[in-house]
XYZ file of C-alpha atoms in Angstrom:
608
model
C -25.692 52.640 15.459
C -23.000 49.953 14.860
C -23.407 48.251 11.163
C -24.008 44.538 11.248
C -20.868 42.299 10.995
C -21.021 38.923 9.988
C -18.300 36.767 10.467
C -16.870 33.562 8.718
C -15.021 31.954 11.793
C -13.547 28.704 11.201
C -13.109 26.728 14.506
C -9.918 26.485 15.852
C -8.727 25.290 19.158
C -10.374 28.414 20.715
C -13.082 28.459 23.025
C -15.158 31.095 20.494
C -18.863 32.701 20.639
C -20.406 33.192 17.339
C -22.642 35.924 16.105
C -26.161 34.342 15.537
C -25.589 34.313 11.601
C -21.846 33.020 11.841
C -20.965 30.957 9.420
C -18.701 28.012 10.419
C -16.431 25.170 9.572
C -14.640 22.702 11.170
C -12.276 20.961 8.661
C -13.180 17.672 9.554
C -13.245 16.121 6.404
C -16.115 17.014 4.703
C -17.290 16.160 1.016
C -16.252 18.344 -1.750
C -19.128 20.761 -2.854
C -18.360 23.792 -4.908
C -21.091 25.272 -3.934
C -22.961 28.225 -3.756
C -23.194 27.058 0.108
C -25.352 28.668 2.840
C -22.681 27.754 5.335
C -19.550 25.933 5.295
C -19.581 23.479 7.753
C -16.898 20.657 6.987
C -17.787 21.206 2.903
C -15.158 21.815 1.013
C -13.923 22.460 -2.618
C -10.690 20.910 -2.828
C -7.794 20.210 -1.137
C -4.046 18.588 -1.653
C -1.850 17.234 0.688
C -3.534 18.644 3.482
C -4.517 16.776 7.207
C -7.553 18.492 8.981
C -8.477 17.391 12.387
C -11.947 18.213 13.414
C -11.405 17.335 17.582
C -8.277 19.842 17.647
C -9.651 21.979 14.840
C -6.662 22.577 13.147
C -5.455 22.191 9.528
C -1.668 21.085 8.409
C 0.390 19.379 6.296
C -0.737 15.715 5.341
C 2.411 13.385 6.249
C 4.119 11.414 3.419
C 4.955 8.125 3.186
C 7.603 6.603 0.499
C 6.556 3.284 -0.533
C 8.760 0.474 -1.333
C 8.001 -2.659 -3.386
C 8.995 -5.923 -1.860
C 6.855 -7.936 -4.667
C 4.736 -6.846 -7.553
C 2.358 -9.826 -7.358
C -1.295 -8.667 -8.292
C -2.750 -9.825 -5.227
C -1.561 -11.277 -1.518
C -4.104 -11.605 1.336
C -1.995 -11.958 4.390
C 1.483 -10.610 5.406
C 3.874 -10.923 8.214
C 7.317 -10.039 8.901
C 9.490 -12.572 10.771
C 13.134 -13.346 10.707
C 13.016 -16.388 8.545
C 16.488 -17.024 7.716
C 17.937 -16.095 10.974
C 20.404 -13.398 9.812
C 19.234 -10.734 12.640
C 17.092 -8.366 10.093
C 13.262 -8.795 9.060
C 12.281 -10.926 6.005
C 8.505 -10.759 4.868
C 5.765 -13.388 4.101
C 2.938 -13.749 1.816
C -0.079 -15.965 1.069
C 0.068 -15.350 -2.684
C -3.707 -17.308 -2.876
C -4.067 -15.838 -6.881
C -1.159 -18.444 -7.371
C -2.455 -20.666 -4.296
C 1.652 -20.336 -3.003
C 3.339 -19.317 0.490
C 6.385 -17.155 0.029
C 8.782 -15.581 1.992
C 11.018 -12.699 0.896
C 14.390 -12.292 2.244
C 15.707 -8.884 2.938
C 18.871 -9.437 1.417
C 21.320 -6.730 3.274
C 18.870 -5.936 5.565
C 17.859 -2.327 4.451
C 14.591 -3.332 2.820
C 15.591 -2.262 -0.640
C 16.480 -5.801 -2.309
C 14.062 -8.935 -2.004
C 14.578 -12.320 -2.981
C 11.465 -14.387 -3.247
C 11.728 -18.063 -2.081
C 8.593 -20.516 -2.540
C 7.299 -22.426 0.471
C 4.420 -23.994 -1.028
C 2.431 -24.043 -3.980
C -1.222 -26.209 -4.729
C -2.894 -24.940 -1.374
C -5.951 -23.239 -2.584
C -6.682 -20.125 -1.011
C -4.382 -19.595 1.788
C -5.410 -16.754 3.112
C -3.615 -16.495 6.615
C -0.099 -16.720 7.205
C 2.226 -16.217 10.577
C 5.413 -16.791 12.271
C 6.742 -18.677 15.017
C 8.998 -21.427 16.290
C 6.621 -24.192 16.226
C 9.319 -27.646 16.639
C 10.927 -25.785 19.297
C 14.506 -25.736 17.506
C 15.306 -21.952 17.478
C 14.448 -20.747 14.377
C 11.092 -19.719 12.438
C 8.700 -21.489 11.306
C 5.304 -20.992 9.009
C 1.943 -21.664 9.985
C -1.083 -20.948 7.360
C -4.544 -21.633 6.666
C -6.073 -23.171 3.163
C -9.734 -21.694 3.043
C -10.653 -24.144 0.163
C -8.681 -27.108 1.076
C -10.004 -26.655 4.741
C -6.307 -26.887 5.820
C -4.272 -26.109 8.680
C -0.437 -26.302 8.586
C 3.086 -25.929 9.231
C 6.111 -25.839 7.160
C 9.281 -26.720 9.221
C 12.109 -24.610 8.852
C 14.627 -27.569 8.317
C 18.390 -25.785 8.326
C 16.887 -22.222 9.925
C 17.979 -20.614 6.459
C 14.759 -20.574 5.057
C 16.508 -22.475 2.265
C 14.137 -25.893 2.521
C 11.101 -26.569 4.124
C 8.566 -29.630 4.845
C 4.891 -29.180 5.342
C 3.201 -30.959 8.309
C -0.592 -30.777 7.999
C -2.159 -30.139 11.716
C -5.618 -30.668 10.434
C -7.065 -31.100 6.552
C -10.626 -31.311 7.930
C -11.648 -27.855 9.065
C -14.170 -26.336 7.003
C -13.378 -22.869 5.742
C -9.902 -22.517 7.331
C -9.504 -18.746 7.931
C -7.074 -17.276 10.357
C -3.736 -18.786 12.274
C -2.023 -17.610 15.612
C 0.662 -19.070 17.332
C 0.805 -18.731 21.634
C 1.604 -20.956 24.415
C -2.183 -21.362 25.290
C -1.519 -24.347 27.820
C 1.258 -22.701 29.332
C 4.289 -26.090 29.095
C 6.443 -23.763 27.031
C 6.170 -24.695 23.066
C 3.871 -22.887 20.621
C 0.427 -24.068 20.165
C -1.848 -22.933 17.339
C -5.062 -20.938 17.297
C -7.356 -20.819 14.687
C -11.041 -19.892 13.074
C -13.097 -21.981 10.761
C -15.382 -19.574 8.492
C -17.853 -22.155 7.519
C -17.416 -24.883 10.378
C -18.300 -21.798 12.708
C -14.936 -22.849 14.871
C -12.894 -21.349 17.502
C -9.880 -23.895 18.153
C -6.396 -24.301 19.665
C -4.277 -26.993 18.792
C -2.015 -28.451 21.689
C 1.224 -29.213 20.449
C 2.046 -32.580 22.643
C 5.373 -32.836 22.935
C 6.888 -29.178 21.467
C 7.938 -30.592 18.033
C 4.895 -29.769 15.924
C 4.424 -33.463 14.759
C 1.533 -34.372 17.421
C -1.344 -32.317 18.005
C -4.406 -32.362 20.148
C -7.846 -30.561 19.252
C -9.390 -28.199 21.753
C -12.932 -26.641 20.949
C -13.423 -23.081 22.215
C -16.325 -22.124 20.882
C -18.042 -24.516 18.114
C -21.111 -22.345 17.277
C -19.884 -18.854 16.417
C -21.604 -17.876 13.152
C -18.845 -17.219 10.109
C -15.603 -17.229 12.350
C -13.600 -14.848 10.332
C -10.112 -14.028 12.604
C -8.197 -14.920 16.144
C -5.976 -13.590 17.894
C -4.210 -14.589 21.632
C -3.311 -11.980 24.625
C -3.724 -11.979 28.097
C -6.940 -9.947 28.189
C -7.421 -9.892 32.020
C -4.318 -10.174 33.346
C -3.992 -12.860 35.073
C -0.223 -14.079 33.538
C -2.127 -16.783 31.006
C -3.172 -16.520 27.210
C -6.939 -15.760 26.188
C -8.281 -15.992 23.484
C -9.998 -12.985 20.606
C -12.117 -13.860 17.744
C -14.431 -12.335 15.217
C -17.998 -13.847 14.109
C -18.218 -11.989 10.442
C -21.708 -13.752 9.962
C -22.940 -12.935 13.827
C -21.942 -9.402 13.760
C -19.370 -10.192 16.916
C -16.390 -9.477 18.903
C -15.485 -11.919 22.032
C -12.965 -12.753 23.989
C -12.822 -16.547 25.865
C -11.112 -16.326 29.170
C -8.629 -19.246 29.673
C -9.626 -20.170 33.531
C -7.076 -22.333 34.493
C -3.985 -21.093 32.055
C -4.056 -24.710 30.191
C -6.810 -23.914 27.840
C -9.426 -26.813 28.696
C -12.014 -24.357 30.559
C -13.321 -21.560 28.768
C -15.576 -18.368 29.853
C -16.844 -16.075 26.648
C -17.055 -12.717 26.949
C -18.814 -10.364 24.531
C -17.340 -7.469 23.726
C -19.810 -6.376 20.589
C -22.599 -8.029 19.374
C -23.712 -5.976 16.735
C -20.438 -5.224 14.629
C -21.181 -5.495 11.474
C -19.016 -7.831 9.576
C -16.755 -8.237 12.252
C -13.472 -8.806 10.669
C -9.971 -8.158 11.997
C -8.717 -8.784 15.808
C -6.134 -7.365 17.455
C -5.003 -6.090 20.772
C -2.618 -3.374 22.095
C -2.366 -1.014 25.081
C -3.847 1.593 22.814
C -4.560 4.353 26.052
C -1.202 3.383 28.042
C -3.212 2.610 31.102
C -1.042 -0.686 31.206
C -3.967 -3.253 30.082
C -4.955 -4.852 26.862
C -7.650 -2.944 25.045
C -9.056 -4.236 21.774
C -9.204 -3.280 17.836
C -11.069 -4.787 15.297
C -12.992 -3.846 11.951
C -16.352 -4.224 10.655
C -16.089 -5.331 6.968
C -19.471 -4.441 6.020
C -20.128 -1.361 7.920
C -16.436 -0.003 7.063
C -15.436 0.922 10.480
C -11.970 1.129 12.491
C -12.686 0.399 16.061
C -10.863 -0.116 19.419
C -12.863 -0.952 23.023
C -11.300 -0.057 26.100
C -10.239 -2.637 28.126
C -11.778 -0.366 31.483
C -10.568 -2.285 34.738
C -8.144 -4.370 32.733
C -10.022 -7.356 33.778
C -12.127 -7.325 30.380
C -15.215 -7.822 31.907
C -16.204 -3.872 31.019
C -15.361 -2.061 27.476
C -15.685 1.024 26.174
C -16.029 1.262 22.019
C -13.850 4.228 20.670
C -14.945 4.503 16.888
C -11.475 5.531 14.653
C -13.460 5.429 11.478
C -17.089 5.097 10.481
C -15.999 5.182 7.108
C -13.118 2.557 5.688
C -15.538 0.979 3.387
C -14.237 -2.765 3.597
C -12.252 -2.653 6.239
C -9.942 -5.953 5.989
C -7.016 -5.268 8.761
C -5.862 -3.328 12.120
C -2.918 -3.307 13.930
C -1.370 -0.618 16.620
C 2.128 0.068 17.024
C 4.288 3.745 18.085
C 5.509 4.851 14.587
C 6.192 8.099 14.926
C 7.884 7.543 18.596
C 6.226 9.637 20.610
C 5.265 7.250 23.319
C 1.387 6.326 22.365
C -0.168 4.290 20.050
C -1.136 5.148 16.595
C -3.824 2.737 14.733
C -2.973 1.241 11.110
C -5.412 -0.541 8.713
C -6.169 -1.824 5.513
C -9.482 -1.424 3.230
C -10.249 -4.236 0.829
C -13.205 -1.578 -1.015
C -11.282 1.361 -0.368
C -8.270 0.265 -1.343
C -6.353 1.796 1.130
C -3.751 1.555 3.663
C -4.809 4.374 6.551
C -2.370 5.821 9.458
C -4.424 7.507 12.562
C -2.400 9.298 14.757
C -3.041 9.271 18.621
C -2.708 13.099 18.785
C -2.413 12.965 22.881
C -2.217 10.072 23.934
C -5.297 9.590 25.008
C -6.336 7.453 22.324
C -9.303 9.946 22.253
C -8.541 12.559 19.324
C -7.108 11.019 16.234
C -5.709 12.515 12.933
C -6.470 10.309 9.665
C -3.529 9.770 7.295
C -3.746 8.149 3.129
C -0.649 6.182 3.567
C -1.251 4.746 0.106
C -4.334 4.113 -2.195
C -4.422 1.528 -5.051
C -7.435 0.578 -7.722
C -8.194 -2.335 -6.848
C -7.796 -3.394 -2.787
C -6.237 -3.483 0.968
C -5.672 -6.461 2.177
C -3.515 -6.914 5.259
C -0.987 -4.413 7.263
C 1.007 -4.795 9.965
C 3.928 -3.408 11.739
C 8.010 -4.419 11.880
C 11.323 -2.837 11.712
C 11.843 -3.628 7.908
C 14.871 -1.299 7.571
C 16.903 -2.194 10.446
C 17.002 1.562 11.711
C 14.947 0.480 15.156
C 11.790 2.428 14.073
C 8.887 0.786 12.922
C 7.773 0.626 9.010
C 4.157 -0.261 7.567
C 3.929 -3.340 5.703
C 1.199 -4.127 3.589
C -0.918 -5.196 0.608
C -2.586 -2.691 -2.395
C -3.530 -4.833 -5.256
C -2.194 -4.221 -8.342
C 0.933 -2.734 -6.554
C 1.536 -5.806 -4.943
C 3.134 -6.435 -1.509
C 5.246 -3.065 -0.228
C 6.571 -1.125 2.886
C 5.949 2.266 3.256
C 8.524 4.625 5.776
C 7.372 8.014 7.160
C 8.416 10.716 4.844
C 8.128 13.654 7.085
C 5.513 16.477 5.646
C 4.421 17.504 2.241
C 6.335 20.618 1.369
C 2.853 22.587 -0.013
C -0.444 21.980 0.815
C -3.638 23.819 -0.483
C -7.632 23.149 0.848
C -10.188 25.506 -1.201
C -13.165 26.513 0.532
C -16.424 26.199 -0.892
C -18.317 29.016 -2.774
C -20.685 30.772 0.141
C -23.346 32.725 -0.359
C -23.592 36.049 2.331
C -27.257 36.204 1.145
C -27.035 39.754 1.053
C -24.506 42.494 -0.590
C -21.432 43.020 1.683
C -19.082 45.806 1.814
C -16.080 43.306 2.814
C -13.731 44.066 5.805
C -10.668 42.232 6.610
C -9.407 38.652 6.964
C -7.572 37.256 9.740
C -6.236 34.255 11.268
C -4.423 32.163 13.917
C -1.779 29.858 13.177
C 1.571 28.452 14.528
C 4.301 28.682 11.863
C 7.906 26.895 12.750
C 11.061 28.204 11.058
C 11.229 27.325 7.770
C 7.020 27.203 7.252
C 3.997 29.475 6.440
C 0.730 29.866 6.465
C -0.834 32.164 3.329
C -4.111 33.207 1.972
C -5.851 33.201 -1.697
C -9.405 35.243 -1.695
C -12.420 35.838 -4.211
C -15.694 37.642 -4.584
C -18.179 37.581 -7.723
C -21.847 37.907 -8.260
C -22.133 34.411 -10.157
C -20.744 31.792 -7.964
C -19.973 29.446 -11.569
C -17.577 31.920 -12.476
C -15.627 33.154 -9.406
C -12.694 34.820 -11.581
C -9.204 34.794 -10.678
C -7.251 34.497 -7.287
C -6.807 37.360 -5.031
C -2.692 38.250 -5.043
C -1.092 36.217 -2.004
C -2.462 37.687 1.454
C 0.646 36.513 4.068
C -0.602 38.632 6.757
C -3.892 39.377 8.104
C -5.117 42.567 6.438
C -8.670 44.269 5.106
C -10.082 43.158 2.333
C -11.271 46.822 1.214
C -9.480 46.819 -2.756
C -8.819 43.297 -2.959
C -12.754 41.832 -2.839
C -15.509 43.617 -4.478
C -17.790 45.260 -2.454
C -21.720 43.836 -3.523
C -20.557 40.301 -5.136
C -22.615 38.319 -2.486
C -20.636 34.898 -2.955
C -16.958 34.659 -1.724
C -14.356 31.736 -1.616
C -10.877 31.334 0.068
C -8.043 29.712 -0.296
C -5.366 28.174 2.206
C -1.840 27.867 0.917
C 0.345 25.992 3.669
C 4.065 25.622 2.752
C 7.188 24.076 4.514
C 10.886 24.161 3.650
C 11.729 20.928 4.919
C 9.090 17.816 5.381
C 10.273 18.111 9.169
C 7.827 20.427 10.572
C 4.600 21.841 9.623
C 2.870 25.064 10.389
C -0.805 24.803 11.795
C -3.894 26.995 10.867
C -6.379 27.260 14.219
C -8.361 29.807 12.470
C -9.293 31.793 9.956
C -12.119 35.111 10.069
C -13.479 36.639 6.932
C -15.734 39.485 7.943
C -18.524 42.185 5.804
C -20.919 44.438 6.633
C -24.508 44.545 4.855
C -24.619 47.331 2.847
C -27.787 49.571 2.815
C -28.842 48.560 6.831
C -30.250 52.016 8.181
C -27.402 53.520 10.963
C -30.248 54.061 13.268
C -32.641 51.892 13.072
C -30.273 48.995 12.725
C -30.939 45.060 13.284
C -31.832 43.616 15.933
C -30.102 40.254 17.483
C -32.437 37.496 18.613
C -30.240 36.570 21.417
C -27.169 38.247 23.098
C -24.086 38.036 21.237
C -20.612 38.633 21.754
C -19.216 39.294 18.533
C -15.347 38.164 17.387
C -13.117 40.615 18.516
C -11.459 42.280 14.948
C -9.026 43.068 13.765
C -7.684 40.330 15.838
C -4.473 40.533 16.681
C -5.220 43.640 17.321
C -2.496 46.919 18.263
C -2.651 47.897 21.827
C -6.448 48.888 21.547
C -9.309 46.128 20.723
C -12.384 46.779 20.029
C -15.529 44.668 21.797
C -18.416 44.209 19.782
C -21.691 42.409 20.994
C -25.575 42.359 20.515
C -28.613 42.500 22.817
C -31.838 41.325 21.784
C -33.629 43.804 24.501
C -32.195 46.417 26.961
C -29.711 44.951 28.904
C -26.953 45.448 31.857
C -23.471 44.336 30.056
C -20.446 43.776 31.456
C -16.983 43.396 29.955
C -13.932 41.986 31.538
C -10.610 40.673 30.250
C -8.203 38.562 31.728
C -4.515 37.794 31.111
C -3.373 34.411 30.603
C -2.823 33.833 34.201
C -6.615 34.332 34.740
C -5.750 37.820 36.155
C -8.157 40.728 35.811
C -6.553 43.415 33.498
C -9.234 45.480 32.459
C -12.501 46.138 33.228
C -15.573 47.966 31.594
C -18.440 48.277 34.466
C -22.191 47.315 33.938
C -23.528 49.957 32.046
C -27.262 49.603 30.248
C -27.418 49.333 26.801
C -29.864 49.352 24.305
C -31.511 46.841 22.075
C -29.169 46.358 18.857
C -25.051 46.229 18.552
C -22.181 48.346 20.556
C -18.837 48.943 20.173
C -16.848 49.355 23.254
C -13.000 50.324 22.617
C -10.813 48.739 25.408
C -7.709 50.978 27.040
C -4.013 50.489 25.601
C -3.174 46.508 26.522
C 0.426 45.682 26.647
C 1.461 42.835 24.289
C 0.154 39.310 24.794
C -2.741 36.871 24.429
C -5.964 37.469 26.111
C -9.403 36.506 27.503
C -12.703 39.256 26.809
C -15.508 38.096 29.137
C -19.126 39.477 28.506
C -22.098 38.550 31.068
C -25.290 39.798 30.176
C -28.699 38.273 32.896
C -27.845 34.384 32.528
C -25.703 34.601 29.496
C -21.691 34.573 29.262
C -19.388 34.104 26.240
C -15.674 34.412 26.303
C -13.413 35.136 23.286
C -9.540 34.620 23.201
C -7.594 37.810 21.667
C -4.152 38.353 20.859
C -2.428 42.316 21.238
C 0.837 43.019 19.187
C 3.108 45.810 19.401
């Protein structure tokens, strides 16, 4: 009778069945426990520079980003990137509100790496909103900003287009909690009108700018009873060739979108698309599943989460809510753009209680499976991020806030060269004669993957480090047979940061030491146990369980789905068989087993 195996599979890509005790983990980001654990799950020990991904089940090397530091003022709560002075690369500006000023920082040669700071304003307390856009109509850029505390909205007019000398123009000084600024053509007569939220006046407004040159303005209520206004933002939603309108309710938990029915912005339709978000925060849209409509982000301050709704018929009138990140305590800021050029759109934000600037990558486009990425973390908070070309190279950068570091840029860095995760400590619950270890991963030129193992019988002093296992192998000499708790480690490592290798999988597998050969244990269901060692040379070996006497059979296909070999519907008894497979030529297979109304398929791989 066939020994128990138990099995330590950690999920991959694969399509795997599981021996009843397998223990499992799916790297998705777990909390660190040291354990002794009963099973893994997503707990882990440790880990540096390391990106798991629990959707594609797959571990690799975190991406780097190399900051650069535009301004080291403590703290700025709103950044945008504009050419101010007209010189064809991308200046930055701030609302410095710890100094109560409005800056803008010119990129001197255009590269990114030398700033020089010139002061808009000063005496506005509390500007917490800044943006860009050619308000007078003359060609160049203006600034638009709103004064929380001195209930402000205004412009400063970009007098010679050199960003050299400005003068203010206050578009309202009576709006109660000023909080957010956009600039659109909302009326559709071709100037720039402003858009705008009023935290404690509980305002949605656009400003019609009369006659284009930003001295004359008209007040249009949107919506004059949404509870804590917190941020707007203008696209066309549905499609129709005019500019809606997007704002957040950070008191009333909401999301909505007003649907500009004629195009000139004096007859609006609401439409909710959350109700229950809590803090609502941020607004933003993008085509963030390249469907060709405007779908949605925001973040929910006081729940921490990352959010975008799918914008289903494109008419807005139906969303979907695709949840990025449950977890961004604070989050402050969202924005979408296609940094790493691969055609989709990847999701950026900032954490005011995390104090972090995040990167999730939109693994296929689908907008449905996304990888998390630290693209910097400060002590104190995250602010505001956006997107622009800051180094004139025609990719996209990530500009943002970190308090103390101040206002930066950060530039993909390619991959960390090493990366390590440490399992936690498990317990087999039982004394193991150990077996082998083995694994699936995809390793580029220049990259490897590598194990670390360990065995003891007191899980707070595991001992040293196994040697460096680089290919799968047993484990018979380099674990101790009887120590019941065992912990690995994964050692990725790249030559270059331009590619990384990927871990699907890993198996650790024992026997239980002392089980009687013929009595032996009994499954409680069938099982089709992981195929081991796997790869395997020419000759696998199929392993499963019945729970009572059973007819089995065993089939394996070839990639193509074509039958290769076959092992016909014998009987077998209650307990575990082993049934070795004839010689299989090299290549990556599929081992079949239907037993009454149950069926599990394993993936195996046959080297030379």
């Amino acid at each position: 009778m066939y020994k128990r195996i138990l099995t330590l599979v950690i999920l991959g890509s694969l399509n795997l069945a599981y021996a009843d005790s397998a223990v499992q983990t799916d790297w998705s980001g777990g909390s660190e426990v040291a354990g002794p654990v009963l099973e893994l799950s997503d707990q882990f020990d440790n880990e540096t520079d390391i990106r798991w991904n629990s959707d594609l089940g797959d571990i690799e090397l975190h991406k780097e980003f190399f900051q650069h530091t535009i301004s080291s003022y403590f703290n700025s709560y709103s950044v945008y990137s504009a050419d101010i002075d007209g010189d064809g690369d991308m200046d930055v500006l701030a609302a410095l509100f710890q100094s109560s000023n409005v800056s803008w920082f010119d990129n001197i040669d255009g590269s990114g790496t030398s700033w020089i700071e010139h002061l808009i304003a000063e005496d506005h307390i509390y500007i917490i909103s800044v943006y860009s856009e050619d308000v007078d109509s003359d060609g160049d850029m203006d600034i638009i900003g709103a004064a929380l505390h001195d209930d402000e909205i205004l412009w400063w007019e970009n007098i010679d287009g050199s960003g050299t000398s400005w003068t203010e123009h206050i578009i309202t000084g009576t709006y109660d909690g000023a909080s957010c600024v956009h600039s659109v053509d909302i009326d559709n007569d071709g100037d720039k009108d402003v858009i705008s939220a009023a935290r404690y006046a509980d305002d949605i407004t656009w400003w019609e700018n009369i006659d284009g040159s930003g001295t004359s303005w008209t007040e249009h209520t949107v919506d004059g009873n949404y509870d804590g206004a917190e941020m707007v933002y203008s696209d066309d939603i549905d499609g129709d060739g005019d500019m809606d309108i997007l704002g957040t309710a950070f008191e009333g938990d909401k999301v909505v979108w007003w649907e500009n029915m004629n195009g000139s912005g004096t007859s609006w339709t609401a439409h909710i698309i959350d109700e229950n978000y809590d803090g609502a925060c941020a607004v933003n849209t993008e085509d963030i599943d390249g469907d060709g409509d405007k779908d949605v982000l925001s973040t929910a301050f006081e729940s921490g989460e990352a959010t975008w709704w799918e914008n289903c018929d494109g008419s807005g009138t139906s969303w979907i809510e695709h949840t990025v990140n449950d977890d961004f305590a604070g989050a402050r800021s969202i924005c979408a753009g296609d940094i790493d050029e691969d055609g989709d759109m990847d999701i950026f934000g900032a954490a005011l209680l995390d104090c972090e600037i995040a990167f999730w990558e939109n693994l296929d486009g689908s907008a449905t499976s996304w990888a998390e990425y630290t693209v910097d973390r400060a002590i104190y908070c995250g602010n505001s991020v956006c997107l622009a070309d800051i180094d004139g190279d025609s990719t996209l950068e990530i500009l943002g806030t970190l308090a103390p570091t101040g206002i930066c840029w950060w530039e993909a860095n390619g991959y960390s060269l090493t990366g390590i995760l440490e399992s936690s400590v498990l317990d087999v619950q039982a004394e193991p004669s150990w077996d082998y270890i083995q694994w699936n991963s995809e390793t580029p030129a220049g990259t490897s993957v590598s194990f670390q193992v360990r065995s003891s019988d007191d899980h707070a002093n595991m001992g040293d480090w196994s040697d460096t296992i680089f290919t799968p192998c047993s484990l018979v000499g380099i674990l101790v047979d009887s120590e019941r708790y065992v912990q690995y480690r994964i050692l990725l490592e790249t030559i270059t940061n331009i590619s990384t290798p990927t871990l699907n999988d890993i198996t650790i597998s024992w026997n239980l030491l002392g089980i009687n050969e013929t009595a032996g244990p009994i499954p409680q269901v069938p099982e089709l146990l992981p195929i081991a060692p796997n790869p395997s040379a020419g000759s696998p070996m199929i392993r499963f369980g019945l729970p009572e006497p059973a007819f089995v059979g065993i089939c394996i296909f070839d990639l193509s789905g074509r039958l290769v070999s076959e092992v016909s519907g014998d009987e077998y008894s209650p307990g575990y068989h082993e049934v070795l497979l004839a010689d299989l030529n090299s290549g990556i297979y599929f081992c079949r087993m239907i037993t009454g109304d149950f069926t599990a398929t394993l993936r195996f791989i046959v080297v030379e």
